[in-house]
Short mmCIF file of C-alpha atoms in Angstrom, two decimals:
data_model
loop_
_atom_site.label_atom_id
_atom_site.label_comp_id
_atom_site.label_asym_id
_atom_site.label_seq_id
_atom_site.Cartn_x
_atom_site.Cartn_y
_atom_site.Cartn_z
CA MET A 1 0.00 0.00 0.00
CA LYS A 2 1.48 3.33 -1.11
CA VAL A 3 1.30 6.47 0.99
CA SER A 4 -0.62 9.26 -0.74
CA LYS A 5 -1.28 12.99 -0.36
CA THR A 6 -4.92 12.09 0.32
CA GLN A 7 -3.91 10.32 3.52
CA VAL A 8 -2.01 13.41 4.64
CA ASP A 9 -5.06 15.55 3.89
CA GLU A 10 -7.13 13.25 6.12
CA LEU A 11 -4.70 13.81 8.99
CA VAL A 12 -4.91 17.57 8.49
CA ARG A 13 -8.71 17.47 8.38
CA ALA A 14 -8.78 15.53 11.66
CA LEU A 15 -7.36 18.60 13.41
CA GLY A 16 -9.43 21.02 11.36
CA VAL A 17 -11.75 21.87 14.26
CA LEU A 18 -8.77 23.27 16.19
CA ARG A 19 -7.99 25.97 13.63
CA GLY A 20 -7.93 29.23 15.50
CA ASP A 21 -7.12 27.48 18.77
CA MET A 22 -3.65 26.30 17.63
CA THR A 23 -1.15 27.85 15.29
CA HIS A 24 -0.80 26.19 11.90
CA ASP A 25 2.79 25.28 12.74
CA ALA A 26 1.80 23.61 16.04
CA MET A 27 -0.86 21.54 14.26
CA GLN A 28 1.73 20.32 11.76
CA GLN A 29 4.16 19.48 14.56
CA LEU A 30 1.46 17.54 16.43
CA ILE A 31 0.64 15.48 13.34
CA LEU A 32 4.32 14.64 12.82
CA ALA A 33 4.73 13.69 16.49
CA VAL A 34 1.75 11.30 16.40
CA VAL A 35 2.94 9.78 13.10
CA PHE A 36 6.25 9.10 14.85
CA LEU A 37 4.42 7.68 17.88
CA ARG A 38 2.48 5.35 15.56
CA GLN A 39 5.67 3.58 14.51
CA VAL A 40 7.78 3.51 17.67
CA SER A 41 4.93 2.44 19.98
CA ASP A 42 3.59 -0.30 17.70
CA VAL A 43 5.45 -2.99 19.65
CA SER A 44 4.68 -5.76 22.11
CA GLU A 45 4.07 -5.06 25.80
CA ASP A 46 7.46 -6.53 26.64
CA ALA A 47 9.28 -4.36 24.11
CA ALA A 48 7.40 -1.26 25.32
CA GLN A 49 8.99 -1.62 28.76
CA GLY A 50 6.06 -0.09 30.61
CA ARG A 51 5.26 2.58 28.04
CA PRO A 52 1.80 2.67 26.39
CA THR A 53 1.70 0.74 23.13
CA TRP A 54 -0.15 1.92 20.04
CA GLU A 55 -2.70 -0.84 20.55
CA HIS A 56 -3.35 0.42 24.07
CA LEU A 57 -3.75 4.00 22.83
CA VAL A 58 -6.26 2.96 20.16
CA SER A 59 -8.29 1.01 22.72
CA GLN A 60 -8.49 4.08 24.95
CA VAL A 61 -9.61 6.30 22.09
CA GLY A 62 -12.78 4.27 21.82
CA GLY A 63 -13.49 4.37 25.56
CA PRO A 64 -15.37 6.89 27.72
CA ASP A 65 -12.30 7.94 29.72
CA PHE A 66 -10.31 9.28 26.79
CA THR A 67 -8.91 12.80 27.23
CA GLN A 68 -6.07 14.73 25.63
CA HIS A 69 -3.89 13.62 28.55
CA VAL A 70 -3.90 10.08 27.14
CA VAL A 71 -2.09 11.30 24.03
CA GLN A 72 0.14 13.61 26.03
CA ARG A 73 1.20 10.80 28.36
CA ALA A 74 2.02 8.56 25.39
CA LEU A 75 4.12 11.25 23.73
CA ARG A 76 5.91 11.97 26.99
CA ALA A 77 6.58 8.27 27.58
CA TRP A 78 8.12 7.78 24.13
CA SER A 79 10.35 10.82 24.43
CA GLY A 80 13.98 10.21 25.33
CA ASP A 81 17.13 8.79 23.77
CA TYR A 82 17.16 6.90 20.48
CA GLY A 83 20.71 5.93 19.67
CA GLN A 84 22.62 9.20 19.52
CA LEU A 85 19.46 11.30 19.26
CA CYS A 86 17.50 12.85 22.12
CA LEU A 87 13.84 13.53 21.42
CA ASP A 88 11.23 15.54 23.32
CA LEU A 89 7.78 14.75 21.95
CA ASN A 90 6.14 16.66 24.78
CA ALA A 91 7.60 20.02 23.71
CA GLU A 92 5.65 22.99 25.00
CA THR A 93 5.76 24.57 21.55
CA VAL A 94 3.37 21.85 20.37
CA LEU A 95 1.30 20.35 23.15
CA GLY A 96 1.36 23.56 25.14
CA GLN A 97 -0.85 25.08 22.44
CA LEU A 98 -3.51 22.40 22.69
CA PRO A 99 -6.74 23.93 23.99
CA PHE A 100 -7.15 22.47 27.48
CA GLY A 101 -10.14 20.17 27.81
CA GLY A 102 -13.29 20.52 25.75
CA ARG A 103 -15.03 18.17 23.41
CA ARG A 104 -13.51 19.68 20.30
CA THR A 105 -9.95 18.97 21.45
CA GLU A 106 -10.77 15.41 22.49
CA GLN A 107 -12.65 14.70 19.27
CA ALA A 108 -9.80 16.08 17.15
CA LEU A 109 -7.28 13.84 18.89
CA ARG A 110 -9.61 10.83 18.60
CA ASP A 111 -9.99 11.47 14.88
CA LEU A 112 -6.24 11.87 14.43
CA VAL A 113 -5.46 8.56 16.12
CA VAL A 114 -8.27 6.72 14.28
CA VAL A 115 -7.24 8.07 10.87
CA LEU A 116 -3.61 7.24 11.52
CA ASN A 117 -4.52 3.73 12.64
CA GLN A 118 -6.36 3.20 9.35
CA VAL A 119 -3.59 4.55 7.15
CA GLY A 120 -1.56 1.38 7.14
CA ARG A 121 1.18 -0.62 8.76
CA ALA A 122 3.62 0.96 11.16
CA ARG A 123 6.59 0.43 8.84
CA MET A 124 4.94 2.79 6.35
CA MET A 125 5.26 5.68 8.78
CA ALA A 126 8.64 6.84 7.44
CA ASP A 127 7.05 7.33 4.01
CA LEU A 128 4.01 9.01 5.55
CA PHE A 129 6.26 11.31 7.58
CA GLU A 130 8.05 12.39 4.40
CA GLU A 131 4.74 12.87 2.58
CA CYS A 132 3.59 15.09 5.44
CA LEU A 133 6.77 17.15 5.12
CA ALA A 134 6.22 17.55 1.39
CA ARG A 135 2.61 18.59 1.95
CA PHE A 136 3.49 21.05 4.71
CA SER A 137 6.25 22.57 2.57
CA GLU A 138 3.51 24.16 0.50
CA ASP A 139 3.06 26.51 3.44
CA ARG A 140 5.68 29.17 4.07
CA ALA A 141 6.67 27.77 7.47
CA GLY A 142 7.03 24.19 6.26
CA GLY A 143 9.25 25.24 3.38
CA GLU A 144 11.83 26.59 5.79
CA TYR A 145 12.86 23.10 6.84
CA TYR A 146 12.10 20.94 3.78
CA THR A 147 13.97 20.60 0.49
CA PRO A 148 11.99 18.86 -2.30
CA ARG A 149 13.03 15.24 -2.74
CA ASP A 150 13.99 15.65 -6.42
CA VAL A 151 16.45 18.41 -5.56
CA VAL A 152 17.85 16.39 -2.64
CA ARG A 153 18.37 13.33 -4.86
CA THR A 154 20.14 15.45 -7.46
CA MET A 155 22.55 16.94 -4.93
CA VAL A 156 23.31 13.59 -3.28
CA GLY A 157 23.80 12.02 -6.71
CA LEU A 158 26.39 14.67 -7.54
CA MET A 159 28.25 13.92 -4.31
CA GLU A 160 28.17 10.10 -4.68
CA PRO A 161 28.62 9.24 -0.97
CA ALA A 162 30.40 5.97 -0.21
CA PRO A 163 30.61 3.77 2.89
CA GLY A 164 32.70 5.40 5.60
CA ASP A 165 32.11 8.95 4.39
CA ASP A 166 31.42 11.68 6.92
CA VAL A 167 28.36 13.69 5.76
CA TYR A 168 27.43 17.06 7.25
CA ASP A 169 24.43 19.37 6.78
CA PRO A 170 24.95 22.76 8.46
CA ALA A 171 21.27 23.73 8.15
CA CYS A 172 19.73 20.27 8.39
CA GLY A 173 16.03 21.18 8.63
CA SER A 174 14.09 17.92 8.42
CA GLY A 175 17.22 15.84 7.81
CA GLY A 176 16.43 15.06 4.18
CA PHE A 177 20.01 15.28 2.88
CA LEU A 178 21.34 12.95 5.57
CA ILE A 179 18.58 10.40 4.94
CA GLU A 180 19.06 10.51 1.17
CA ALA A 181 22.83 10.05 1.57
CA ALA A 182 22.12 6.88 3.57
CA ARG A 183 19.62 5.73 0.91
CA TYR A 184 22.23 6.27 -1.79
CA VAL A 185 24.78 4.10 0.02
CA GLU A 186 22.19 1.37 0.65
CA LYS A 187 21.29 1.36 -3.05
CA HIS A 188 24.81 1.41 -4.45
CA TYR A 189 26.70 -0.57 -1.82
CA GLU A 190 25.92 -3.70 0.15
CA ARG A 191 24.82 -2.71 3.66
CA PRO A 192 25.67 -5.23 6.40
CA ALA A 193 22.56 -6.96 7.74
CA ASP A 194 23.77 -6.76 11.34
CA ARG A 195 24.64 -3.03 11.00
CA ALA A 196 27.93 -3.78 12.75
CA ARG A 197 29.74 -1.42 10.39
CA VAL A 198 28.39 2.12 10.11
CA PRO A 199 28.20 2.85 6.36
CA LEU A 200 28.08 6.62 6.91
CA ARG A 201 28.77 9.03 9.73
CA LEU A 202 26.01 11.63 9.75
CA PHE A 203 26.11 15.00 11.42
CA GLY A 204 23.54 17.81 11.31
CA ARG A 205 23.22 21.24 12.87
CA ASP A 206 20.24 23.59 13.04
CA VAL A 207 19.66 26.57 15.27
CA ASN A 208 15.88 25.98 15.37
CA THR A 209 14.61 23.62 18.11
CA ARG A 210 11.47 22.75 16.19
CA THR A 211 13.33 21.69 13.05
CA ARG A 212 15.87 19.66 15.03
CA GLN A 213 13.00 17.67 16.58
CA ILE A 214 11.55 17.05 13.11
CA ALA A 215 14.95 15.93 11.82
CA ALA A 216 15.45 13.60 14.79
CA MET A 217 12.05 11.94 14.26
CA ASN A 218 12.74 11.57 10.54
CA LEU A 219 16.16 9.99 11.10
CA ILE A 220 14.79 7.59 13.73
CA LEU A 221 11.88 6.52 11.52
CA HIS A 222 14.45 5.66 8.82
CA GLY A 223 16.53 3.62 11.27
CA LEU A 224 19.50 5.98 11.22
CA GLU A 225 19.69 6.91 14.90
CA ASP A 226 22.91 4.92 15.29
CA ASP A 227 24.52 6.41 12.16
CA VAL A 228 24.31 9.92 13.58
CA TYR A 229 27.53 10.16 15.52
CA ARG A 230 26.11 12.54 18.09
CA ASP A 231 22.91 14.45 18.77
CA LEU A 232 21.98 17.19 16.30
CA ASP A 233 23.86 20.37 17.20
CA SER A 234 21.79 23.37 18.29
CA ASP A 235 24.46 25.96 17.55
CA SER A 236 24.31 28.34 14.58
CA SER A 237 26.67 27.13 11.87
CA LEU A 238 27.60 30.69 10.89
CA ARG A 239 29.13 31.33 14.32
CA HIS A 240 31.89 28.94 13.27
CA GLY A 241 32.72 31.05 10.20
CA SER A 242 34.99 29.58 7.56
CA GLU A 243 37.28 27.78 10.02
CA PRO A 244 35.16 25.28 12.01
CA VAL A 245 37.09 22.70 14.00
CA GLU A 246 35.33 19.66 12.55
CA LYS A 247 35.99 18.64 8.95
CA HIS A 248 33.89 16.36 6.73
CA ASP A 249 34.13 14.38 3.49
CA ILE A 250 30.82 15.71 2.13
CA VAL A 251 28.78 18.80 2.95
CA LEU A 252 25.21 19.23 1.64
CA ALA A 253 23.35 22.46 2.31
CA ASN A 254 20.18 24.33 1.47
CA PRO A 255 20.58 27.38 3.71
CA PRO A 256 17.91 30.09 3.95
CA PHE A 257 18.21 32.35 0.92
CA SER A 258 19.60 35.85 1.50
CA MET A 259 19.24 35.97 5.30
CA ARG A 260 21.12 38.47 7.51
CA TRP A 261 24.20 36.68 8.82
CA GLN A 262 25.10 39.20 11.52
CA ASP A 263 21.86 38.37 13.35
CA HIS A 264 23.52 35.04 14.27
CA MET A 265 26.82 36.44 15.54
CA ASP A 266 25.82 37.97 18.91
CA GLY A 267 28.59 40.52 18.42
CA ARG A 268 31.36 37.90 18.29
CA PHE A 269 34.25 38.00 15.82
CA VAL A 270 34.12 35.42 13.06
CA SER A 271 36.89 34.61 10.59
CA TRP A 272 36.03 34.61 6.86
CA ARG A 273 38.68 33.17 4.54
CA TYR A 274 37.53 35.13 1.48
CA GLY A 275 36.47 38.26 3.33
CA PRO A 276 33.29 39.18 5.25
CA PRO A 277 30.04 38.88 3.29
CA PRO A 278 27.64 41.85 3.21
CA LYS A 279 25.77 42.24 6.49
CA SER A 280 22.39 41.99 4.79
CA ASN A 281 23.04 38.72 2.96
CA ALA A 282 24.43 35.44 4.33
CA ASP A 283 24.72 33.51 1.05
CA PHE A 284 28.51 33.68 1.02
CA ALA A 285 28.74 33.27 4.77
CA TRP A 286 27.18 29.84 4.19
CA VAL A 287 29.46 29.14 1.21
CA GLN A 288 32.56 29.92 3.25
CA HIS A 289 31.34 27.81 6.18
CA VAL A 290 30.64 24.91 3.81
CA LEU A 291 34.13 25.12 2.30
CA GLY A 292 35.76 25.48 5.70
CA SER A 293 33.95 22.34 6.87
CA LEU A 294 35.56 20.16 4.19
CA LYS A 295 38.49 17.81 4.64
CA PRO A 296 41.42 18.36 2.22
CA GLY A 297 39.87 16.01 -0.36
CA GLY A 298 36.24 16.87 0.41
CA ARG A 299 33.35 17.89 -1.82
CA ALA A 300 30.18 19.88 -1.30
CA ALA A 301 26.92 20.96 -2.91
CA ALA A 302 24.95 24.03 -1.85
CA LEU A 303 21.79 25.75 -3.08
CA LEU A 304 21.99 29.52 -3.52
CA ALA A 305 19.68 32.18 -4.90
CA ASN A 306 20.58 33.26 -8.44
CA GLY A 307 21.69 36.67 -7.21
CA ALA A 308 24.71 35.12 -5.51
CA ALA A 309 26.12 34.36 -8.96
CA PHE A 310 26.35 37.97 -10.17
CA ARG A 311 25.88 40.54 -7.37
CA GLY A 312 28.75 43.01 -6.97
CA GLY A 313 30.68 44.44 -4.03
CA ALA A 314 31.86 42.03 -1.36
CA GLU A 315 30.14 39.08 -3.04
CA ARG A 316 32.01 39.71 -6.28
CA ARG A 317 35.31 39.71 -4.36
CA ILE A 318 34.39 36.43 -2.65
CA ARG A 319 33.50 34.82 -5.98
CA ALA A 320 36.88 35.94 -7.32
CA GLY A 321 38.56 34.26 -4.35
CA LEU A 322 36.67 31.01 -4.94
CA VAL A 323 37.63 31.03 -8.62
CA HIS A 324 41.30 31.84 -8.03
CA ASP A 325 41.52 29.13 -5.33
CA ASP A 326 40.00 26.71 -7.84
CA VAL A 327 37.55 25.18 -5.36
CA LEU A 328 34.47 25.75 -7.55
CA ALA A 329 33.72 22.74 -9.75
CA ALA A 330 30.31 23.51 -11.25
CA VAL A 331 27.33 25.87 -11.21
CA ILE A 332 23.98 24.41 -12.28
CA GLN A 333 20.96 26.57 -13.08
CA LEU A 334 17.79 24.89 -11.79
CA PRO A 335 14.35 25.35 -13.36
CA PRO A 336 11.86 27.71 -11.71
CA GLY A 337 9.03 26.39 -9.54
CA LEU A 338 10.94 23.62 -7.74
CA PHE A 339 10.43 25.19 -4.31
CA PRO A 340 6.77 25.65 -3.36
CA HIS A 341 7.51 28.20 -0.61
CA THR A 342 9.52 30.61 -2.75
CA ARG A 343 9.66 31.83 -6.35
CA ILE A 344 13.30 32.93 -6.06
CA PRO A 345 15.29 31.21 -8.86
CA ALA A 346 18.21 29.13 -7.61
CA CYS A 347 21.51 27.65 -8.72
CA LEU A 348 23.25 24.58 -7.40
CA TRP A 349 26.95 25.16 -6.66
CA VAL A 350 29.34 22.20 -6.53
CA PHE A 351 32.68 22.55 -4.74
CA SER A 352 35.68 20.26 -4.69
CA LYS A 353 39.01 20.31 -2.87
CA SER A 354 40.30 17.44 -5.02
CA LYS A 355 39.76 18.49 -8.65
CA GLN A 356 41.46 16.20 -11.15
CA ALA A 357 44.14 17.53 -13.52
CA HIS A 358 41.77 17.86 -16.49
CA SER A 359 39.28 19.94 -14.49
CA LYS A 360 41.75 22.24 -12.75
CA HIS A 361 41.31 25.94 -13.52
CA ARG A 362 38.00 25.15 -15.19
CA VAL A 363 34.38 25.33 -14.12
CA LEU A 364 31.47 23.38 -15.59
CA PHE A 365 28.27 25.34 -16.21
CA ILE A 366 24.98 23.50 -16.76
CA ASP A 367 21.83 25.38 -17.76
CA ALA A 368 18.92 23.19 -16.68
CA GLU A 369 16.45 26.08 -16.51
CA ASN A 370 14.11 24.61 -19.11
CA VAL A 371 13.92 21.02 -17.89
CA GLY A 372 11.47 19.48 -15.43
CA ALA A 373 7.84 18.40 -15.50
CA GLN A 374 4.92 20.67 -14.66
CA VAL A 375 3.03 19.21 -11.69
CA SER A 376 0.70 22.12 -10.92
CA ARG A 377 0.34 25.81 -11.63
CA GLY A 378 3.72 27.38 -10.99
CA ARG A 379 5.23 24.11 -9.70
CA ARG A 380 7.75 21.91 -11.44
CA THR A 381 9.72 18.84 -10.48
CA LEU A 382 12.89 17.24 -11.81
CA THR A 383 12.14 13.88 -13.41
CA ASP A 384 14.41 10.86 -13.06
CA GLU A 385 15.65 11.58 -16.59
CA ASN A 386 16.46 15.21 -15.71
CA LEU A 387 18.27 14.10 -12.56
CA ALA A 388 20.29 11.47 -14.42
CA ARG A 389 21.26 13.92 -17.16
CA ILE A 390 22.56 16.49 -14.67
CA VAL A 391 24.47 13.91 -12.62
CA ASP A 392 25.86 12.08 -15.67
CA THR A 393 27.01 15.35 -17.27
CA PHE A 394 28.90 16.33 -14.13
CA ARG A 395 30.30 12.85 -13.56
CA GLY A 396 31.48 12.56 -17.15
CA TRP A 397 33.16 15.97 -16.94
CA SER A 398 34.76 15.08 -13.60
CA GLU A 399 36.22 11.94 -15.15
CA GLY A 400 37.74 13.81 -18.08
CA GLY A 401 34.95 13.74 -20.64
CA GLU A 402 33.86 16.55 -22.92
CA ALA A 403 31.19 18.93 -21.68
CA HIS A 404 30.12 21.28 -24.43
CA GLU A 405 26.53 21.17 -25.64
CA SER A 406 24.65 24.20 -26.87
CA GLY A 407 21.77 25.08 -24.58
CA TRP A 408 22.92 22.60 -21.92
CA CYS A 409 26.54 22.79 -20.71
CA ARG A 410 29.96 24.27 -21.27
CA THR A 411 33.40 24.10 -19.67
CA VAL A 412 34.79 27.57 -18.97
CA THR A 413 38.34 28.54 -18.06
CA LEU A 414 39.15 30.78 -15.13
CA ASP A 415 40.42 33.45 -17.53
CA GLU A 416 37.04 33.51 -19.27
CA ILE A 417 35.26 33.89 -15.91
CA GLU A 418 37.53 36.76 -14.96
CA ALA A 419 36.83 38.41 -18.32
CA VAL A 420 33.11 38.68 -17.41
CA ASP A 421 33.91 40.07 -13.96
CA PHE A 422 33.29 36.75 -12.18
CA ASP A 423 29.66 36.48 -13.24
CA LEU A 424 28.83 32.81 -12.54
CA LEU A 425 25.28 32.65 -13.85
CA PRO A 426 25.15 29.64 -16.23
CA ALA A 427 23.14 31.54 -18.85
CA ARG A 428 26.12 33.88 -19.20
CA HIS A 429 28.38 31.01 -20.23
CA VAL A 430 26.21 28.36 -21.94
CA ALA A 431 25.46 29.23 -25.56
CA PRO A 432 21.76 28.99 -26.45
CA VAL A 433 20.55 26.44 -28.94
CA VAL A 434 20.51 27.78 -32.48
CA ALA A 435 17.48 26.39 -34.25
CA GLU A 436 18.29 24.53 -37.47
CA PRO A 437 16.32 25.98 -40.40
CA ASP A 438 13.79 23.75 -42.05
CA PRO A 439 14.84 22.95 -45.65
CA GLY A 440 11.47 24.24 -46.83
CA ASP A 441 11.66 27.49 -44.89
CA ASP A 442 13.37 29.47 -47.68
CA GLU A 443 10.88 28.44 -50.37
CA ARG A 444 7.95 29.14 -48.04
CA ARG A 445 9.32 32.58 -47.19
CA VAL A 446 9.77 33.44 -50.89
CA ARG A 447 6.13 32.50 -51.58
CA GLU A 448 4.95 34.63 -48.65
CA LEU A 449 6.97 37.64 -49.80
CA THR A 450 5.83 37.19 -53.41
CA GLU A 451 2.18 37.12 -52.36
CA GLU A 452 2.75 40.19 -50.21
CA LEU A 453 4.42 42.00 -53.15
CA TYR A 454 1.53 41.16 -55.51
CA GLY A 455 -0.82 42.55 -52.89
CA HIS A 456 1.13 45.80 -52.89
CA PHE A 457 0.92 45.90 -56.73
CA VAL A 458 -2.87 45.57 -56.57
CA GLU A 459 -3.11 48.30 -53.92
CA ALA A 460 -0.82 50.57 -55.98
CA ALA A 461 -3.00 50.07 -59.08
CA ARG A 462 -6.12 50.97 -57.10
CA LEU A 463 -4.52 54.12 -55.74
CA GLU A 464 -3.35 55.08 -59.25
CA ARG A 465 -6.92 54.78 -60.61
CA GLU A 466 -8.31 56.88 -57.81
CA LEU A 467 -5.64 59.52 -58.35
CA ARG A 468 -6.38 59.68 -62.11
CA ASP A 469 -10.10 60.06 -61.39
CA VAL A 470 -9.39 62.92 -59.05
CA LEU A 471 -7.04 64.65 -61.51
CA GLY A 472 -9.50 64.14 -64.39
CA ALA A 473 -12.23 65.89 -62.45
CA LEU A 474 -10.13 69.04 -61.98
#
């Protein structure tokens, strides 16, 4: 049985009567918490170790003594440590907003549990959790912590994580990049059945408590709580500047577009390798933190608003530093409409501290602006074919292949980039497709012009007759 958007809509409708009593964000958080509870508590009495099982919760929902405290007690009981992750399902930001008592509150919670019990088996909850995240991303708040799965898969595919790699997300949101990196390794490498060897070491950081809780639940539902080598860090990544202590093999990041970086500094001094970014825009604060977080042979992929590719001032100087240091491997223009919470166009930047000889002092530009499938008004998604084409183009170039295709990609030297004042927008470097003329176009155009000329002859003859008539009457 496949999880669907309809099932998510049913969960949202179950809490519909509480609109106005709870914030939209708290309602979403409550749904995610109960989805998580559905999986972890669906165990035997012995395995529950004194905590209420899902079966027990469902039985109480149908009884006369059910109150909101039944759900609260269950969430509190299943809070705690899961591997390296610490989870608080009883957070005041969520349950503290529940209207106390009242039939509407109790009925909403009954409906939520009943609908969730009917959705399917407990092992489907990881998929349902992700479907909830995708659905909630259509709201402004949800989009702050969720990157669409097609974009995540593209970025992970470009990085090609392997067993033993250390993967870091400095703005981890819902944990999607870390989960997809683990999926990639499971798909492309044999994962030990006994999990005795950790295939990846995962580390995430996010300054927002709410998003860290969402990421923790998501990682646990996917069975990755032991692959995270410590609890998700609550510190702001930007406070570590471009010289953080910890280094990683792979960094994946979708930081908030164009935020103010100084708001995260608390007046402290931060070192920036390529110079301080403008106070009003943190795009290159994130870029420098990403690069500083890489091991000597590391690689990274980061999403940035298009403006980061061509804005002047301090950002232009930082781009020049990146180019001269030869740490920029590729810039990929993404199609519009991929992010439901913003219409800002975005590019995907790929960095490498281990460029091969054939790619040194060169940057690959890919213009994928016109790919993707329309899924709704103003919304597009990258298809599997689009994803494969982007990844294969970059991989082929990285391995020494040619990368020059009109309207799609081009390899550009550092001298050429400097000649255009370090403008890194792919459209500036990738030549557009020149349409091949149809063999019949010339003949057709001659006929059209001939007919137009004959029409002018007829009109001229008419005007001549009228003029003669007028002159003859004088």
